[in-house]
PDB file of C-alpha atoms in Angstrom:
ATOM      1  CA  MET A   1     -11.745  11.081   8.032  1.00  0.00           C
ATOM      2  CA  ARG A   2      -9.859   7.865   8.702  1.00  0.00           C
ATOM      3  CA  PHE A   3     -12.651   5.780   7.127  1.00  0.00           C
ATOM      4  CA  LEU A   4     -12.629   7.932   3.985  1.00  0.00           C
ATOM      5  CA  LEU A   5      -8.850   7.611   3.746  1.00  0.00           C
ATOM      6  CA  ARG A   6      -9.057   3.814   3.994  1.00  0.00           C
ATOM      7  CA  VAL A   7     -11.722   3.703   1.275  1.00  0.00           C
ATOM      8  CA  LEU A   8      -9.582   5.886  -1.002  1.00  0.00           C
ATOM      9  CA  VAL A   9      -6.544   3.664  -0.397  1.00  0.00           C
ATOM     10  CA  SER A  10      -8.619   0.592  -1.277  1.00  0.00           C
ATOM     11  CA  ALA A  11      -9.976   2.322  -4.376  1.00  0.00           C
ATOM     12  CA  ALA A  12      -6.454   3.196  -5.503  1.00  0.00           C
ATOM     13  CA  ALA A  13      -5.326  -0.378  -4.887  1.00  0.00           C
ATOM     14  CA  LEU A  14      -8.265  -1.705  -6.900  1.00  0.00           C
ATOM     15  CA  GLY A  15      -7.365   0.723  -9.680  1.00  0.00           C
ATOM     16  CA  VAL A  16      -3.824  -0.627  -9.781  1.00  0.00           C
ATOM     17  CA  ALA A  17      -5.199  -4.178  -9.834  1.00  0.00           C
ATOM     18  CA  THR A  18      -7.434  -3.383 -12.827  1.00  0.00           C
ATOM     19  CA  TRP A  19      -4.401  -1.998 -14.625  1.00  0.00           C
ATOM     20  CA  ALA A  20      -1.962  -4.777 -13.661  1.00  0.00           C
ATOM     21  CA  VAL A  21      -4.078  -7.946 -13.822  1.00  0.00           C
ATOM     22  CA  SER A  22      -5.749  -9.021 -17.025  1.00  0.00           C
ATOM     23  CA  GLY A  23      -9.135 -10.425 -16.153  1.00  0.00           C
ATOM     24  CA  ILE A  24     -10.077  -7.611 -13.775  1.00  0.00           C
ATOM     25  CA  GLU A  25     -12.086  -5.178 -15.838  1.00  0.00           C
ATOM     26  CA  LEU A  26     -13.314  -1.693 -15.096  1.00  0.00           C
ATOM     27  CA  LEU A  27     -15.769  -1.018 -17.884  1.00  0.00           C
ATOM     28  CA  ALA A  28     -16.755   2.515 -16.822  1.00  0.00           C
ATOM     29  CA  GLY A  29     -16.232   5.444 -19.153  1.00  0.00           C
ATOM     30  CA  SER A  30     -13.331   7.629 -18.142  1.00  0.00           C
ATOM     31  CA  GLY A  31     -12.381  10.147 -15.512  1.00  0.00           C
ATOM     32  CA  TRP A  32     -14.736  10.627 -12.597  1.00  0.00           C
ATOM     33  CA  THR A  33     -17.022   7.728 -13.495  1.00  0.00           C
ATOM     34  CA  ARG A  34     -14.076   5.349 -13.133  1.00  0.00           C
ATOM     35  CA  VAL A  35     -13.117   6.934  -9.813  1.00  0.00           C
ATOM     36  CA  GLY A  36     -16.695   6.735  -8.555  1.00  0.00           C
ATOM     37  CA  THR A  37     -16.929   3.087  -9.585  1.00  0.00           C
ATOM     38  CA  LEU A  38     -13.641   2.268  -7.845  1.00  0.00           C
ATOM     39  CA  VAL A  39     -14.800   4.025  -4.657  1.00  0.00           C
ATOM     40  CA  ALA A  40     -18.112   2.142  -4.719  1.00  0.00           C
ATOM     41  CA  VAL A  41     -16.333  -1.182  -5.287  1.00  0.00           C
ATOM     42  CA  ALA A  42     -13.871  -0.323  -2.493  1.00  0.00           C
ATOM     43  CA  LEU A  43     -16.824   0.251  -0.147  1.00  0.00           C
ATOM     44  CA  ILE A  44     -18.315  -3.117  -1.115  1.00  0.00           C
ATOM     45  CA  PHE A  45     -14.933  -4.828  -0.729  1.00  0.00           C
ATOM     46  CA  GLY A  46     -14.476  -3.229   2.692  1.00  0.00           C
ATOM     47  CA  LEU A  47     -17.911  -4.335   3.870  1.00  0.00           C
ATOM     48  CA  ILE A  48     -17.310  -7.890   2.665  1.00  0.00           C
ATOM     49  CA  ASN A  49     -13.902  -8.007   4.355  1.00  0.00           C
ATOM     50  CA  ALA A  50     -15.307  -6.564   7.572  1.00  0.00           C
ATOM     51  CA  THR A  51     -18.153  -9.069   7.795  1.00  0.00           C
ATOM     52  CA  LEU A  52     -17.067 -12.311   6.148  1.00  0.00           C
ATOM     53  CA  LYS A  53     -13.309 -12.430   6.667  1.00  0.00           C
ATOM     54  CA  PRO A  54     -13.403 -12.716  10.494  1.00  0.00           C
ATOM     55  CA  LEU A  55     -16.013 -15.467  10.245  1.00  0.00           C
ATOM     56  CA  ILE A  56     -13.945 -17.359   7.691  1.00  0.00           C
ATOM     57  CA  LYS A  57     -10.835 -17.028   9.838  1.00  0.00           C
ATOM     58  CA  VAL A  58     -12.616 -18.436  12.881  1.00  0.00           C
ATOM     59  CA  VAL A  59     -14.226 -21.309  11.016  1.00  0.00           C
ATOM     60  CA  GLY A  60     -11.107 -22.166   9.014  1.00  0.00           C
ATOM     61  CA  CYS A  61      -8.496 -21.522  11.699  1.00  0.00           C
ATOM     62  CA  ALA A  62      -7.075 -25.044  11.513  1.00  0.00           C
ATOM     63  CA  PHE A  63      -6.837 -24.804   7.728  1.00  0.00           C
ATOM     64  CA  TYR A  64      -4.956 -21.503   8.013  1.00  0.00           C
ATOM     65  CA  VAL A  65      -2.474 -23.124  10.388  1.00  0.00           C
ATOM     66  CA  LEU A  66      -2.179 -26.268   8.278  1.00  0.00           C
ATOM     67  CA  THR A  67      -1.363 -24.281   5.126  1.00  0.00           C
ATOM     68  CA  LEU A  68       0.918 -21.839   6.986  1.00  0.00           C
ATOM     69  CA  GLY A  69      -1.329 -18.942   6.068  1.00  0.00           C
ATOM     70  CA  LEU A  70      -1.438 -19.604   2.332  1.00  0.00           C
ATOM     71  CA  ALA A  71      -5.174 -20.202   2.621  1.00  0.00           C
ATOM     72  CA  ALA A  72      -5.473 -16.462   3.305  1.00  0.00           C
ATOM     73  CA  LEU A  73      -4.418 -15.761  -0.291  1.00  0.00           C
ATOM     74  CA  VAL A  74      -7.172 -18.012  -1.604  1.00  0.00           C
ATOM     75  CA  VAL A  75      -9.732 -16.483   0.772  1.00  0.00           C
ATOM     76  CA  ASN A  76      -8.756 -12.950  -0.296  1.00  0.00           C
ATOM     77  CA  GLY A  77      -9.116 -13.933  -3.939  1.00  0.00           C
ATOM     78  CA  LEU A  78     -12.539 -15.433  -3.322  1.00  0.00           C
ATOM     79  CA  LEU A  79     -13.642 -12.315  -1.442  1.00  0.00           C
ATOM     80  CA  LEU A  80     -12.516 -10.131  -4.353  1.00  0.00           C
ATOM     81  CA  TRP A  81     -14.439 -12.401  -6.713  1.00  0.00           C
ATOM     82  CA  LEU A  82     -17.524 -12.111  -4.481  1.00  0.00           C
ATOM     83  CA  THR A  83     -17.099  -8.337  -4.588  1.00  0.00           C
ATOM     84  CA  SER A  84     -17.214  -8.531  -8.379  1.00  0.00           C
ATOM     85  CA  VAL A  85     -20.433 -10.569  -8.261  1.00  0.00           C
ATOM     86  CA  ILE A  86     -22.108  -8.105  -5.896  1.00  0.00           C
ATOM     87  CA  ALA A  87     -20.887  -5.150  -7.967  1.00  0.00           C
ATOM     88  CA  GLY A  88     -22.402  -6.802 -11.031  1.00  0.00           C
ATOM     89  CA  ASP A  89     -25.699  -7.253  -9.189  1.00  0.00           C
ATOM     90  CA  LEU A  90     -25.629  -3.536  -8.382  1.00  0.00           C
ATOM     91  CA  THR A  91     -24.894  -2.789 -12.075  1.00  0.00           C
ATOM     92  CA  LEU A  92     -21.451  -1.387 -11.343  1.00  0.00           C
ATOM     93  CA  PRO A  93     -19.095  -1.798 -14.317  1.00  0.00           C
ATOM     94  CA  PHE A  94     -16.474  -3.830 -12.413  1.00  0.00           C
ATOM     95  CA  HIS A  95     -15.891  -7.469 -13.291  1.00  0.00           C
ATOM     96  CA  VAL A  96     -13.442 -10.222 -12.342  1.00  0.00           C
ATOM     97  CA  THR A  97     -13.461 -12.970 -14.972  1.00  0.00           C
ATOM     98  CA  GLY A  98     -12.427 -15.933 -12.815  1.00  0.00           C
ATOM     99  CA  PHE A  99     -10.556 -17.320  -9.835  1.00  0.00           C
ATOM    100  CA  TRP A 100      -6.980 -16.705 -11.006  1.00  0.00           C
ATOM    101  CA  PRO A 101      -7.503 -13.022 -11.862  1.00  0.00           C
ATOM    102  CA  ALA A 102      -9.204 -12.657  -8.460  1.00  0.00           C
ATOM    103  CA  PHE A 103      -6.295 -14.445  -6.761  1.00  0.00           C
ATOM    104  CA  TRP A 104      -3.610 -12.282  -8.378  1.00  0.00           C
ATOM    105  CA  GLY A 105      -5.774  -9.174  -8.022  1.00  0.00           C
ATOM    106  CA  ALA A 106      -6.139  -9.784  -4.296  1.00  0.00           C
ATOM    107  CA  ILE A 107      -2.355 -10.038  -3.996  1.00  0.00           C
ATOM    108  CA  VAL A 108      -1.927  -6.757  -5.910  1.00  0.00           C
ATOM    109  CA  VAL A 109      -4.635  -5.046  -3.818  1.00  0.00           C
ATOM    110  CA  GLY A 110      -2.987  -6.243  -0.610  1.00  0.00           C
ATOM    111  CA  LEU A 111       0.498  -5.101  -1.632  1.00  0.00           C
ATOM    112  CA  VAL A 112      -0.616  -1.702  -2.932  1.00  0.00           C
ATOM    113  CA  SER A 113      -2.774  -1.089   0.150  1.00  0.00           C
ATOM    114  CA  TRP A 114       0.149  -2.012   2.385  1.00  0.00           C
ATOM    115  CA  LEU A 115       2.516   0.341   0.521  1.00  0.00           C
ATOM    116  CA  LEU A 116       0.032   3.226   0.555  1.00  0.00           C
ATOM    117  CA  ASN A 117      -0.632   2.720   4.265  1.00  0.00           C
ATOM    118  CA  LEU A 118       3.131   2.835   4.864  1.00  0.00           C
ATOM    119  CA  LEU A 119       3.337   6.154   3.007  1.00  0.00           C
ATOM    120  CA  ILE A 120       0.296   7.650   4.709  1.00  0.00           C
ATOM    121  CA  GLY A 121       1.187   6.392   8.175  1.00  0.00           C
ATOM    122  CA  ASP A 122      -0.949   5.424  11.101  1.00  0.00           C
ATOM    123  CA  ASN A 123      -2.151   8.250  13.345  1.00  0.00           C
ATOM    124  CA  ARG A 124      -3.012   5.891  16.180  1.00  0.00           C
ATOM    125  CA  ARG A 125       0.660   5.396  17.004  1.00  0.00           C
ATOM    126  CA  ARG A 126       1.677   9.014  16.482  1.00  0.00           C
ATOM    127  CA  ASN A 127      -0.932  10.581  18.759  1.00  0.00           C
ATOM    128  CA  LYS A 128       0.036   8.632  21.871  1.00  0.00           C
ATOM    129  CA  PRO A 129       2.248  10.462  24.346  1.00  0.00           C
ATOM    130  CA  ASP A 130       5.713   8.991  24.879  1.00  0.00           C
ATOM    131  CA  ASN A 131       5.324   8.776  28.640  1.00  0.00           C
ATOM    132  CA  GLU A 132       2.166   6.652  28.536  1.00  0.00           C
ATOM    133  CA  PRO A 133       2.584   3.410  30.511  1.00  0.00           C
ATOM    134  CA  PRO A 134       2.531   0.166  28.558  1.00  0.00           C
ATOM    135  CA  PRO A 135      -0.859  -1.531  28.185  1.00  0.00           C
ATOM    136  CA  VAL A 136       0.411  -4.581  30.081  1.00  0.00           C
ATOM    137  CA  ARG A 137       1.677  -4.335  33.602  1.00  0.00           C
ATOM    138  CA  VAL A 138       5.150  -5.725  34.051  1.00  0.00           C
ATOM    139  CA  VAL A 139       5.693  -7.647  37.297  1.00  0.00           C
ATOM    140  CA  ARG A 140       9.153  -8.665  38.445  1.00  0.00           C
ATOM    141  CA  VAL A 141       9.500 -12.029  40.111  1.00  0.00           C
ATOM    142  CA  ARG A 142      12.437 -12.551  42.491  1.00  0.00           C
TER     143      ARG A 142
END
């Protein structure tokens, strides 16, 4: 259930990005075909983020620190662009025309996903009992 919810949030965020950023095109018909395309692209985007992003962060850790995290914006844009290339190879009607639309689209996708996750909430924190001890043991030194 949680996985499906995350895919739907990503699909909604990608839908907002196609509406807000010129250069990100969803060429599907209308209605359910657009929704199905957005869900498929969200699955691809999730798989790319799950596999490549941790590797890029490890390899480029010094660059992330050097740029104060701004490299993450570029990496997210490139991953969205890669998603467009893979979607095109799979004949999905989703296309990002270049780097700058991918860059701004990644920012829009990140912001919309963050806002939707705030509205939906995170069940991991809610399901824990209040009297559960902290995960780290606190030791007092005298």
